[in-house]
Coordinates of C-alpha atoms and ligand atoms in Angstrom, one line a residue:
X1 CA 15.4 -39.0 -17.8
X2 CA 15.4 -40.4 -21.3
X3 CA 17.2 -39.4 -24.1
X4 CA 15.2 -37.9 -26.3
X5 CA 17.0 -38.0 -29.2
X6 CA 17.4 -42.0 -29.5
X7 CA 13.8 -43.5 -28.0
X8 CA 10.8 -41.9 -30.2
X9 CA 8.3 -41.0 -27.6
X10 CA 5.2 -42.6 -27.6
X11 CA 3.3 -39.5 -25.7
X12 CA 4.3 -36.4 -24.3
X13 CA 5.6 -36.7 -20.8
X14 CA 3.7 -35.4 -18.2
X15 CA 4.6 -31.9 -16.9
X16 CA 2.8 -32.4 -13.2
X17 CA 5.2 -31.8 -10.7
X18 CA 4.6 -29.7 -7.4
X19 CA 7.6 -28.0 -5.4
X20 CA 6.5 -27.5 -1.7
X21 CA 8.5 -23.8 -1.1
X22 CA 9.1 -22.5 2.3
X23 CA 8.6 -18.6 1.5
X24 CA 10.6 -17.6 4.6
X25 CA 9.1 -16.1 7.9
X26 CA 8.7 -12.7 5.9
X27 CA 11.1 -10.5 4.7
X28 CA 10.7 -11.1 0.9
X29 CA 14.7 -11.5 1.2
X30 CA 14.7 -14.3 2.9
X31 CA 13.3 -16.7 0.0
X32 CA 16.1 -18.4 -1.1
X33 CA 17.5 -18.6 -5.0
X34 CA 15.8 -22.5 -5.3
X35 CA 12.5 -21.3 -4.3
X36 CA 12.4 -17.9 -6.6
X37 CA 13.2 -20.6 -9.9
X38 CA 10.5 -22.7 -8.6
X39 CA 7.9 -19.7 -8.6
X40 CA 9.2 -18.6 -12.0
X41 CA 8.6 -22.1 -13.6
X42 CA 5.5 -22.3 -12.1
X43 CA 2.0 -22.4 -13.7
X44 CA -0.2 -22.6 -10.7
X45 CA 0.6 -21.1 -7.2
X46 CA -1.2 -21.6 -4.0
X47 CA 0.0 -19.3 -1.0
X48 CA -0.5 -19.2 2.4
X49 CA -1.4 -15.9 5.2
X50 CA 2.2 -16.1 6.2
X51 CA 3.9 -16.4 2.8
X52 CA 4.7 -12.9 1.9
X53 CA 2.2 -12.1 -1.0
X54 CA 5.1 -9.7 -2.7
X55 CA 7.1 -12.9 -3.4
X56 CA 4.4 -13.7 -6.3
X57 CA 6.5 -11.1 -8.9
X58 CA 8.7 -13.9 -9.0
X59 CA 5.6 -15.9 -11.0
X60 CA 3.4 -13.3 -12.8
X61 CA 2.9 -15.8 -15.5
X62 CA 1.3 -18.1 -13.2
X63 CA -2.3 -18.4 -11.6
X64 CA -2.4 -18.0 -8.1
X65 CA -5.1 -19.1 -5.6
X66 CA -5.1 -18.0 -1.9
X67 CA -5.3 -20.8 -0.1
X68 CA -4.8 -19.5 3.9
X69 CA -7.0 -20.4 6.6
X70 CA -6.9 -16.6 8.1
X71 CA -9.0 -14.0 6.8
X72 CA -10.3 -16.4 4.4
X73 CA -14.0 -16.2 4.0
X74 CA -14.8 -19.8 3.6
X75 CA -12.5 -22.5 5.8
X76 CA -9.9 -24.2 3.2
X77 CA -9.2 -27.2 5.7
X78 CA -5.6 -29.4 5.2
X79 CA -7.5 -31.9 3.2
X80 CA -9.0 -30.0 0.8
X81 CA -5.7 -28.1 0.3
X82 CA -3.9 -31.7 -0.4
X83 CA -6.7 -32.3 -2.7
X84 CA -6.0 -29.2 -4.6
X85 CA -2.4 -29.5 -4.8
X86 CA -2.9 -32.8 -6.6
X87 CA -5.4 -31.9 -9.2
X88 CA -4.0 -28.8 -10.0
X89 CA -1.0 -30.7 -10.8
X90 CA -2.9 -33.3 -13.0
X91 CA -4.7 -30.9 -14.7
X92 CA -4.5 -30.5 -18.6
X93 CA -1.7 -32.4 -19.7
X94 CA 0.0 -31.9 -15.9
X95 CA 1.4 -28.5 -14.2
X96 CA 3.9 -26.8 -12.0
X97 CA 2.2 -26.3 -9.3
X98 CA 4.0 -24.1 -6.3
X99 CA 2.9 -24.2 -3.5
X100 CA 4.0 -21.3 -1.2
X101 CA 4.1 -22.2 2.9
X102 CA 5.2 -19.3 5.1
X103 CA 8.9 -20.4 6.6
X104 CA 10.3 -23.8 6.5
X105 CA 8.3 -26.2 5.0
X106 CA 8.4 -28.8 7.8
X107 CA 8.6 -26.7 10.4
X108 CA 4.5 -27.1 11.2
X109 CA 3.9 -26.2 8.6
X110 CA 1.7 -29.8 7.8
X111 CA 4.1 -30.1 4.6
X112 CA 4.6 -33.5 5.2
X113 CA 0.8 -34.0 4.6
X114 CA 1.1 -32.4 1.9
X115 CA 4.1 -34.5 0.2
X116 CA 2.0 -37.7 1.4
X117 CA -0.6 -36.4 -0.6
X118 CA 1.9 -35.7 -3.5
X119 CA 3.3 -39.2 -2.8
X120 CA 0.0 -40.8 -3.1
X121 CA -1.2 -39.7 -5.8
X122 CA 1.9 -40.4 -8.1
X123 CA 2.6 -36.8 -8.9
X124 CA 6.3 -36.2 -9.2
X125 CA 7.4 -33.9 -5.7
X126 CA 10.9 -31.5 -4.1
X127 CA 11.0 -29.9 -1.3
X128 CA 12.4 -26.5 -0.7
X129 CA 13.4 -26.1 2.7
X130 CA 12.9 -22.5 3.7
X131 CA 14.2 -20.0 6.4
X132 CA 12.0 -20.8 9.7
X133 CA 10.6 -18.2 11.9
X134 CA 11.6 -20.0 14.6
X135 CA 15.5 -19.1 14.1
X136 CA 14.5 -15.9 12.1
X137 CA 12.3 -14.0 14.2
X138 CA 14.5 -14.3 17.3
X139 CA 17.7 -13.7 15.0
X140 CA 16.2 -9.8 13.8
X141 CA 15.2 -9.6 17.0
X142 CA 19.3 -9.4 17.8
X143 CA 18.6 -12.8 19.8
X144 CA 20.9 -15.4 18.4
X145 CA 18.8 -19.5 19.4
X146 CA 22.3 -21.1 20.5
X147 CA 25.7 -19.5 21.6
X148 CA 28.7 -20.5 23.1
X149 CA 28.3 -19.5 26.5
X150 CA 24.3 -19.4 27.0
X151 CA 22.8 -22.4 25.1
X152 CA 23.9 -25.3 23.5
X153 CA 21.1 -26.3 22.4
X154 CA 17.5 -25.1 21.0
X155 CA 13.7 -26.9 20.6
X156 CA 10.8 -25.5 18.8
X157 CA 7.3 -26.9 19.9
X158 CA 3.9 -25.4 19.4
X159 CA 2.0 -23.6 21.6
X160 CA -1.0 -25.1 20.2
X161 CA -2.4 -27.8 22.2
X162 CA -4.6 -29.4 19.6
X163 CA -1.3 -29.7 17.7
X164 CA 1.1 -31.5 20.4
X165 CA 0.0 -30.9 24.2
X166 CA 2.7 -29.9 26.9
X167 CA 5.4 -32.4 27.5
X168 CA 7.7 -29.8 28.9
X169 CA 9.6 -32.1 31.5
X170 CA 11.1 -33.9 28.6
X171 CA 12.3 -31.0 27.6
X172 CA 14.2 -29.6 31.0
X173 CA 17.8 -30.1 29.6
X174 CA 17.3 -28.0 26.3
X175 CA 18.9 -24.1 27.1
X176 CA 16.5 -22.7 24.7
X177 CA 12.5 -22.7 24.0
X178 CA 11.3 -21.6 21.0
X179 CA 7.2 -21.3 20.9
X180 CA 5.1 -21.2 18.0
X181 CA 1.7 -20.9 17.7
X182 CA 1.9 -19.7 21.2
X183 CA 0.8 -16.0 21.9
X184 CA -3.0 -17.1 22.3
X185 CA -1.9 -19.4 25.2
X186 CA 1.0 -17.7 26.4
X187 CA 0.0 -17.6 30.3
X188 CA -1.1 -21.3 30.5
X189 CA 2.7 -22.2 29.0
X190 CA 4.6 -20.1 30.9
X191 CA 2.7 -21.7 34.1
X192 CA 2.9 -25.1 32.9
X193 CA 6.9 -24.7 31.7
X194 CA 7.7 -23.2 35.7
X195 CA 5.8 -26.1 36.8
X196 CA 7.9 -28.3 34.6
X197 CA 10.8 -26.7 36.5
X198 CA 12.0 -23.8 34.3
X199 CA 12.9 -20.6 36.5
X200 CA 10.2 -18.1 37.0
X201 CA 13.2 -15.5 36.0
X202 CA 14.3 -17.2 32.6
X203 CA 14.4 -14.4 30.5
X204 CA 11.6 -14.8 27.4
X205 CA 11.1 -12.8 24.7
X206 CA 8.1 -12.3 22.0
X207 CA 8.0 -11.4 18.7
X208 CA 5.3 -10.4 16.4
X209 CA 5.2 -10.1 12.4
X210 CA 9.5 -11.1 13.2
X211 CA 11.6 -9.8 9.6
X212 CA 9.0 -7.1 8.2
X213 CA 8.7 -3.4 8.9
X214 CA 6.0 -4.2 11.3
X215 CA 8.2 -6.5 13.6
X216 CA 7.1 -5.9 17.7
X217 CA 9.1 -7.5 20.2
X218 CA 7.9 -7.6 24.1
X219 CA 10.4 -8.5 26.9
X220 CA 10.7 -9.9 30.0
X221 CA 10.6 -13.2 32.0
X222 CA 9.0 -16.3 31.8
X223 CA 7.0 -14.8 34.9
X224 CA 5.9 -11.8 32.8
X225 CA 6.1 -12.5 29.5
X226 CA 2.2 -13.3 29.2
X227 CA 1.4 -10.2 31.1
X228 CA 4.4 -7.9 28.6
X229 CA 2.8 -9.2 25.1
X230 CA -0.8 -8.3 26.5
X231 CA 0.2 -5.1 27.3
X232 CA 1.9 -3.9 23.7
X233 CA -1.0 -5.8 22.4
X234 CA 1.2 -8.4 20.4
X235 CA -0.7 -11.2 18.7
X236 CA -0.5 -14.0 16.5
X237 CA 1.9 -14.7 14.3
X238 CA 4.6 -14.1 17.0
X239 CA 7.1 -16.9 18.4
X240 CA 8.2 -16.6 22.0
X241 CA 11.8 -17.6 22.6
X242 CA 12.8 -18.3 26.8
X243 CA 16.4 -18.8 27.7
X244 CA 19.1 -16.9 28.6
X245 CA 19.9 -15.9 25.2
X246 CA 17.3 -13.3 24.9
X247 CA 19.8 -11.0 27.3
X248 CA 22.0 -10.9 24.0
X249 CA 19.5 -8.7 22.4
X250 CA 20.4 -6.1 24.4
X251 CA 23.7 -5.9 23.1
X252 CA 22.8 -7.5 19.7
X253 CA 19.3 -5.7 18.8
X254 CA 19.8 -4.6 15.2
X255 CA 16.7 -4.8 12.9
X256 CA 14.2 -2.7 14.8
X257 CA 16.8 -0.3 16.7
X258 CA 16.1 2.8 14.8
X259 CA 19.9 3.7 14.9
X260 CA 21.7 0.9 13.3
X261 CA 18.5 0.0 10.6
X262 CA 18.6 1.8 7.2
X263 CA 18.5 5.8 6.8
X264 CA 15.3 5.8 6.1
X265 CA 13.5 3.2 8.1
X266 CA 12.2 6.2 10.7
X267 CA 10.5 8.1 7.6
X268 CA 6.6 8.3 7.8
X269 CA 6.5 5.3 5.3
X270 CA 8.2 2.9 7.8
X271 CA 6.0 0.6 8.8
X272 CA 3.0 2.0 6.7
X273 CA 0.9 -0.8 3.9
X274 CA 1.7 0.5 0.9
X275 CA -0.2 -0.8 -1.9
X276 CA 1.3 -1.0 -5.6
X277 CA -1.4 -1.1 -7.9
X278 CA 0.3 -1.6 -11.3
X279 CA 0.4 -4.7 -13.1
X280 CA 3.5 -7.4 -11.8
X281 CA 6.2 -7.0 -13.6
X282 CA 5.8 -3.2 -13.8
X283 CA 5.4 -2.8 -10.3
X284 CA 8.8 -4.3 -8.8
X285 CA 10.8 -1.1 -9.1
X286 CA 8.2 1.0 -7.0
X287 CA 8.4 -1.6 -4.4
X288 CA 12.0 -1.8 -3.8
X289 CA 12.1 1.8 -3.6
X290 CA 9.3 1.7 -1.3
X291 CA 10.6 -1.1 0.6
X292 CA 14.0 0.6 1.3
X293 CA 12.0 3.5 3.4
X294 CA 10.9 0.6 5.5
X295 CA 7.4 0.3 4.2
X296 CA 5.8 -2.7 4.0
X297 CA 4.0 -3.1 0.3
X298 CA 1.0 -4.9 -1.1
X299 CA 1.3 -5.7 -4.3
X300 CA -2.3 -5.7 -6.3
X301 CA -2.2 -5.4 -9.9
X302 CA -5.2 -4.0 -10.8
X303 CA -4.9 -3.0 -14.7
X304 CA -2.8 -6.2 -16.9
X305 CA -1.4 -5.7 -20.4
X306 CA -3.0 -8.4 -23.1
X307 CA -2.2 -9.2 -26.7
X308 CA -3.8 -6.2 -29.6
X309 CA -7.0 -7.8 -30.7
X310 CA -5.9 -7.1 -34.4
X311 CA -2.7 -8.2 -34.9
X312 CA -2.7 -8.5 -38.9
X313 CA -3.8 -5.0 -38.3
X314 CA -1.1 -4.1 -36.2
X315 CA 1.4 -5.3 -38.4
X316 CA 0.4 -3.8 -41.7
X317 CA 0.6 -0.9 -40.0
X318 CA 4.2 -1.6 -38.7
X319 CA 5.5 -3.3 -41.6
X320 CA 5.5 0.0 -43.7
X321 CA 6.6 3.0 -41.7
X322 CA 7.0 5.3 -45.1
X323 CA 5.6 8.4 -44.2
X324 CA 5.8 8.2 -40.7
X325 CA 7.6 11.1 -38.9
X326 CA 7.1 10.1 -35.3
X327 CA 6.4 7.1 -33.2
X328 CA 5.0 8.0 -30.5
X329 CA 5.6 6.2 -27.2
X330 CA 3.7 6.3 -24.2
X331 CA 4.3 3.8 -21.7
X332 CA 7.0 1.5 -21.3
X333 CA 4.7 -1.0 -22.4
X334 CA 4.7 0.0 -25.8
X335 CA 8.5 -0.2 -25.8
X336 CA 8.0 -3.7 -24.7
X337 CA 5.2 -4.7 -26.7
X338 CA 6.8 -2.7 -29.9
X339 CA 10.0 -5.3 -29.7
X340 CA 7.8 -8.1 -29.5
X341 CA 6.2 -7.5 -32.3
X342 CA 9.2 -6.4 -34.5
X343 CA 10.2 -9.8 -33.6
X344 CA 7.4 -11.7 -34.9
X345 CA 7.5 -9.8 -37.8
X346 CA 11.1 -10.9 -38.3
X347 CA 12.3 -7.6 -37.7
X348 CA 14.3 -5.6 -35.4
X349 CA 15.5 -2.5 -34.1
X350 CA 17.0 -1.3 -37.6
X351 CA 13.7 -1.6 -39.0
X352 CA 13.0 1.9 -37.1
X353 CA 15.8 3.7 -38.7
X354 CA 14.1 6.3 -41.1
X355 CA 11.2 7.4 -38.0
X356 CA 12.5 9.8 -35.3
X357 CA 11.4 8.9 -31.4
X358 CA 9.1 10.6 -28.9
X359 CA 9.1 8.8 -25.9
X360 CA 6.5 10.4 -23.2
X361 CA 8.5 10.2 -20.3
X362 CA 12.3 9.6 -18.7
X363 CA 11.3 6.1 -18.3
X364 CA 10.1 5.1 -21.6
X365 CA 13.0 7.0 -22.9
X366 CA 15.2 4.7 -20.7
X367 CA 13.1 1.3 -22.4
X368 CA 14.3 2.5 -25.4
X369 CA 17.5 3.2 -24.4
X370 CA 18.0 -0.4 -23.3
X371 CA 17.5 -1.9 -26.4
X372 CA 19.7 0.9 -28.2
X373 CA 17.6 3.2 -29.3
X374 CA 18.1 7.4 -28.1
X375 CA 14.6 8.9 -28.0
X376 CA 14.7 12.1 -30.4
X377 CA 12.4 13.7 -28.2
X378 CA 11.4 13.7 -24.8
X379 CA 8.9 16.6 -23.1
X380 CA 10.9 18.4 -20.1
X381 CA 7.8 17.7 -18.2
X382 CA 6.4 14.0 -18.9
X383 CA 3.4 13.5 -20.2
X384 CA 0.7 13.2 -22.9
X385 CA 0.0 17.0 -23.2
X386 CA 3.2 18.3 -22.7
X387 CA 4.5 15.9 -25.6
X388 CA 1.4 17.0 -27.5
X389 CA 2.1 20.5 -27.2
X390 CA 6.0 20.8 -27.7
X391 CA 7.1 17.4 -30.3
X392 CA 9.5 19.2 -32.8
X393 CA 7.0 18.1 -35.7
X394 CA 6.2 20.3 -39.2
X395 CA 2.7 20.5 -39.6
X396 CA 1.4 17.8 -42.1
X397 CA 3.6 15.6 -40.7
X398 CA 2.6 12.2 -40.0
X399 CA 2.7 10.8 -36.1
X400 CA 1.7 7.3 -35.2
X401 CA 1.1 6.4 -31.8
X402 CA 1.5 3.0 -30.8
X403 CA -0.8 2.3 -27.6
X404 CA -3.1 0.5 -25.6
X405 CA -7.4 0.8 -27.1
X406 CA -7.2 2.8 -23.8
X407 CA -5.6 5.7 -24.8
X408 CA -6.9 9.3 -23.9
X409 CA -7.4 11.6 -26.7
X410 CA -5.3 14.6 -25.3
X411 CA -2.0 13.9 -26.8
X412 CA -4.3 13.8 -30.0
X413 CA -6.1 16.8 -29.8
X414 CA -3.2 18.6 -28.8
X415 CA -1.0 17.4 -32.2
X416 CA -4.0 17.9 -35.0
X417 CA -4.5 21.9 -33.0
X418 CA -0.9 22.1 -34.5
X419 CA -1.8 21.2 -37.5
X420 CA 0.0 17.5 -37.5
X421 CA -1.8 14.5 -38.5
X422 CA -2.3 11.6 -35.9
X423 CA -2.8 8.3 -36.2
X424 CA -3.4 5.1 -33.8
X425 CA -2.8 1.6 -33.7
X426 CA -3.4 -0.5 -31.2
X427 CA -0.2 -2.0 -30.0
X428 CA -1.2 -3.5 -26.8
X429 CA -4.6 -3.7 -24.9
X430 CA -4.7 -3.0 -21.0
X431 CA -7.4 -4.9 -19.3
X432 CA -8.8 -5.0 -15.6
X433 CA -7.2 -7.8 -13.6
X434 CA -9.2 -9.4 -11.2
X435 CA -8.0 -9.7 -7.8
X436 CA -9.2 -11.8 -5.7
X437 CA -11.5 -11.3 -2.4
X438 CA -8.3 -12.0 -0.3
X439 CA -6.2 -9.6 -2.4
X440 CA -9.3 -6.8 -2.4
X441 CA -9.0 -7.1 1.6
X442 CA -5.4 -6.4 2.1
X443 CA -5.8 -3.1 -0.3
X444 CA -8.5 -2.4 2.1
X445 CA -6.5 -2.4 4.8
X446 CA -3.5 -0.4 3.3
X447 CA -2.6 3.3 4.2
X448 CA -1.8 4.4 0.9
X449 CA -2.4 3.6 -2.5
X450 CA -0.3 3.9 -5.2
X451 CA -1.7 4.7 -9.1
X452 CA 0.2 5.0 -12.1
X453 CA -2.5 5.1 -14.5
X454 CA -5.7 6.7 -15.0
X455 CA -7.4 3.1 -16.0
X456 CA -5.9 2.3 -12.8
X457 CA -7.5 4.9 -11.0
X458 CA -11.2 4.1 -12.5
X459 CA -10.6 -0.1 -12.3
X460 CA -10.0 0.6 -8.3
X461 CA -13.1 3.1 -7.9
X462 CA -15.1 0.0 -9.7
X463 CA -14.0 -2.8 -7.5
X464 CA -13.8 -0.9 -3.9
X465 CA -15.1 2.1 -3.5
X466 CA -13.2 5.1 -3.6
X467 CA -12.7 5.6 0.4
X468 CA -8.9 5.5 -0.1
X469 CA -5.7 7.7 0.5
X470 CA -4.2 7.9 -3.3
X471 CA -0.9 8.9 -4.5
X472 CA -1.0 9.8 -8.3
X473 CA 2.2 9.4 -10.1
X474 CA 1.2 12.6 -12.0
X475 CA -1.2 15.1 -12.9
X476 CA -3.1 13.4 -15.0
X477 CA -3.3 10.3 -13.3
X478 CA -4.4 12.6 -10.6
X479 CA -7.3 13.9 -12.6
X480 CA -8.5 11.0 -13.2
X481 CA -8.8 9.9 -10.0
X482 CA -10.5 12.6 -9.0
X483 CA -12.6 12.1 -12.0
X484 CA -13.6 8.6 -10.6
X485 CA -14.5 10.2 -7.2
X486 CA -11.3 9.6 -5.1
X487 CA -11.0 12.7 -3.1
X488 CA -7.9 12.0 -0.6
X489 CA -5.3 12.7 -3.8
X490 CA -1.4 13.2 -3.5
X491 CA 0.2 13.9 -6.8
X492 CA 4.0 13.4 -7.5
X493 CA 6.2 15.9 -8.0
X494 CA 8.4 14.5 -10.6
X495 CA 8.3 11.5 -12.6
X496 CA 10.1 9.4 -11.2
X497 CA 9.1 6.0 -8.9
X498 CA 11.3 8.4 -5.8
X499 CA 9.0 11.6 -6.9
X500 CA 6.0 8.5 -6.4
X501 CA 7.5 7.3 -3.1
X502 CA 7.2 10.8 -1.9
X503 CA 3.9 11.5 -2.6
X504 CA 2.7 8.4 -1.0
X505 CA 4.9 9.4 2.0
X506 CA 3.0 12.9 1.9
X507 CA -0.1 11.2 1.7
X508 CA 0.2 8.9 4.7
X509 CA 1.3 12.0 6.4
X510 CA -1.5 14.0 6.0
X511 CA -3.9 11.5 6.7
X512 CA -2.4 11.0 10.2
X513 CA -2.9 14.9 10.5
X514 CA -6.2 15.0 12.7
X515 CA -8.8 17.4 10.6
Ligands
SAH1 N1 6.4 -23.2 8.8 C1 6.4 -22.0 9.6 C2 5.6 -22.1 10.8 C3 4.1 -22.2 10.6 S1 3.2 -22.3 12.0 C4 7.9 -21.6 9.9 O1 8.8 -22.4 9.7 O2 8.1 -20.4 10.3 C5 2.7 -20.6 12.2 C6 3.4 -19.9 13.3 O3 4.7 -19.6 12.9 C7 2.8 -18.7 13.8 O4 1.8 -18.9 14.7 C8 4.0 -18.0 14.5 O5 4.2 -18.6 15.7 C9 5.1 -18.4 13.6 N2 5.5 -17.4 12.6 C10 5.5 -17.5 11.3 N3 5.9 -16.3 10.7 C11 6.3 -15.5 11.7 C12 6.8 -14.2 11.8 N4 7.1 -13.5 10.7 N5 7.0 -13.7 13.0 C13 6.7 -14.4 14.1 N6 6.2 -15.6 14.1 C14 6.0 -16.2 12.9

């Protein structure tokens, strides 16, 4: 580091560095504090198949690029992925890349190539050692890799040939095995490690998808094993642990025991893809309330908020609010994107003293409640046409509703039938995001989707059809929907992201219900 304040700088310093993350074998709770600031500084962030894809709210101001070899159309191979890291990070005048590796790192996870790669090429590098699966998938199991009495000692190889071959003899003295990469193989490894001299009645244990709601565990012995994961159908990713410490898990089985995991992990969302369809930072809340009834979400923002294409516009319009009687606010985005621009205008809260308040909804009324402002009105049922219909306004009076160019025209029709006078400026636009091919696939595959929009509602019909199970986070989000030809429609009973989590719950319920 130089001081900037005594050397004059001769050019701007480089920003390219690239922090090589272990995401942690799944549970988006296992990332750990140095990785999350990582994401968040990040401007680029390439992920991997195991790297949980809901750990990207942690960088929604960065570009992301799927770069996992499963279920990818076109093969990414290790080289071309060390190619990208680098120029990514050399690009314009350098960036943060991220890169995002399911686990630890090292762990094979071919991170060392990748910091080589890094090395090589001169671009600035850290390392972020992550939880491995290899401890953490055995450990929610309730199947601890070492303890006093049953192993002193643990190794983790692959089951892979390609990526190390079977030198098990070396390995007779360690207590514990822990197998990656392994289920594919299993039978030829459990042959080869009784051959080596292992016990035909070691106890072995596998498990699938370890740390997320859809975590499978198979039993049994090194004997068996092969024959046990075949039989509950348990496939890759799973890691096999042998050694007497998988007997513990009788006593110590915690995370999939339906007694002793949270109250509602038995509910029909446990276990169930839930997709959250609203943009990144607006979607976290639903997915922790999700995600506490056990199911496992996808988040894929399909609608993003972007900057009013007329800001002078915008701002004459704030700067003088004379005459105004209402502000109108819909969304929780204009709350946002109202503070934003007061600020750039030099201006703050007090600036809305002589206008009374009408949020749409509990929630917007809580945006503005965080920045100190009571909404003078809320509707006792959210919404545009209930707001429409019972705002405490005089006829004549002037309302101004600060929202996206997407606005429906209900809440207007509904105030100038009164008699009140309505105007619109465009606070905020809301545009389609693009997701990519890898993101389109897992909504595919997801039991329920959630919408909280109506532009969500028509973006989603546009990029995949409209075969999906829906839950509407009210009626006229549901009418939308329907609009745009979904037909499999939940709609929540209440405003808020629990009344949404219901619905969804509903939803998956009644499409289990045979017809
Ligand atoms: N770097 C990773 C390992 C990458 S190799 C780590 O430290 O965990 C990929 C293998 O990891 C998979 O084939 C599987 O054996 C294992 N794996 C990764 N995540 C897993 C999970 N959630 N449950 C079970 N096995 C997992």
């Amino acid at each position: 580091m130089t001081d900037a304040a005594s050397a004059p700088q001769p050019a701007a310093p480089s920003r390219a560095f690239v922090s090589l993350i272990g995401a942690g074998p799944g549970d988006p709770g296992l990332l750990t504090l140095r990785g999350a600031e990582a994401l968040r500084q990040a401007d680029v962030v390439l992920f991997d198949y195991l790297a949980n894809p809901e750990l990207l709210r942690f960088c929604p101001q960065a570009q992301t690029i799927y770069v996992g070899k499963k279920g990818f159309s076109e093969y990414i191979s290790q080289e071309q992925i060390n190619a990208l890291i680098v120029t990514k990070a050399q690009e314009g005048g350098g960036q943060r890349v991220a890169r995002l590796k399911g686990g630890d790192v090292f762990v094979f996870g071919r991170g060392g190539e990748e910091a080589e790669a890094c090395a090589e090429a001169g671009v600035p590098f850290e390392i972020v050692p992550g939880v491995t699966s290899a401890v953490a998938a055995p450990a929610y199991a309730g199947i601890p890799v070492t303890h006093r009495e049953a192993a002193r000692s643990f190794a983790v190889l692959t089951g892979n040939t390609k990526e190390g071959g079977a030198h098990y003899e070396r390995l007779s003295g360690v207590d514990t095995l822990v197998l990656l990469m392994g289920v594919r193989n299993l039978d030829q490894i459990a042959a080869e490690l009784i051959q080596a001299g292992r016990a035909p009645e070691t106890p072995a244990a596998t498990v699938q998808w370890g740390t997320t709601p859809q975590q499978r565990v198979a039993t049994g012995t090194l004997a068996t094993i092969a024959h046990r994961v075949r039989e509950a159908g348990l496939e890759a990713p799973a890691v096999t642990v042998v050694g007497e410490v998988v007997r513990l898990r009788e006593t110590l089985r915690w995370f999939d025991h339906a007694e002793h995991a949270a109250p509602d992990f038995g509910g029909p969302l446990a276990g169930r893809r839930v997709a959250v369809t609203r943009t990144r930072d607006g979607a976290s809340g639903l997915s922790d309330v999700l995600r506490a009834r056990g199911a496992s979400v996808l988040e894929v923002p399909l609608i993003r908020f972007a900057e009013t294409g007329d800001e002078a516009a915008l701002h004459a319009r704030l700067r003088d609010l004379a005459g105004v009687g209402w502000l109108l606010l819909t969304s929780n985005q204009a709350v946002t994107a109202l503070f934003t621009q007061l600020e750039r205008l030099g201006l703050d809260a007090r600036h809305l003293a002589g206008v009374r308040l009408a949020a749409v909804g509990p929630s917007t009324a809580r945006s503005l409640a965080e920045r100190g402002l009571r909404a003078d009105f809320v509707p006792a049922t959210p919404g545009a046409r209930h707001l429409g219909a019972e705002l405490p306004a005089r006829p004549g009076e002037v309302t101004l509703h600060l929202t996206s160019q997407l606005a429906e025209d209900e809440l207007e029709r509904a105030l100038v039938t009164r008699g009140l006078r309505y105007e619109r400026a465009e606070l905020y636009r809301t545009e389609p995001a693009q997701p990519g091919e890898h993101a389109l696939a897992r909504l595919r595959g997801a039991d329920v989707v959630t919408l909280a929009s109506g532009s969500a509602a028509r973006h989603l019909a546009a990029l995949a059809g409209t075969d999906f199970v829906v839950a509407a986070m009210g009626p006229q989000t549901a009418d939308a929907a329907r609009e745009a030809g979904f037909t499999r429609v939940t709609v929540a009973q209440g405003a808020s992201l629990e009344a949404l989590a219901d619905a969804a719950a509903q939803a998956v319920a009644a499409a289990a219900r045979p017809t």
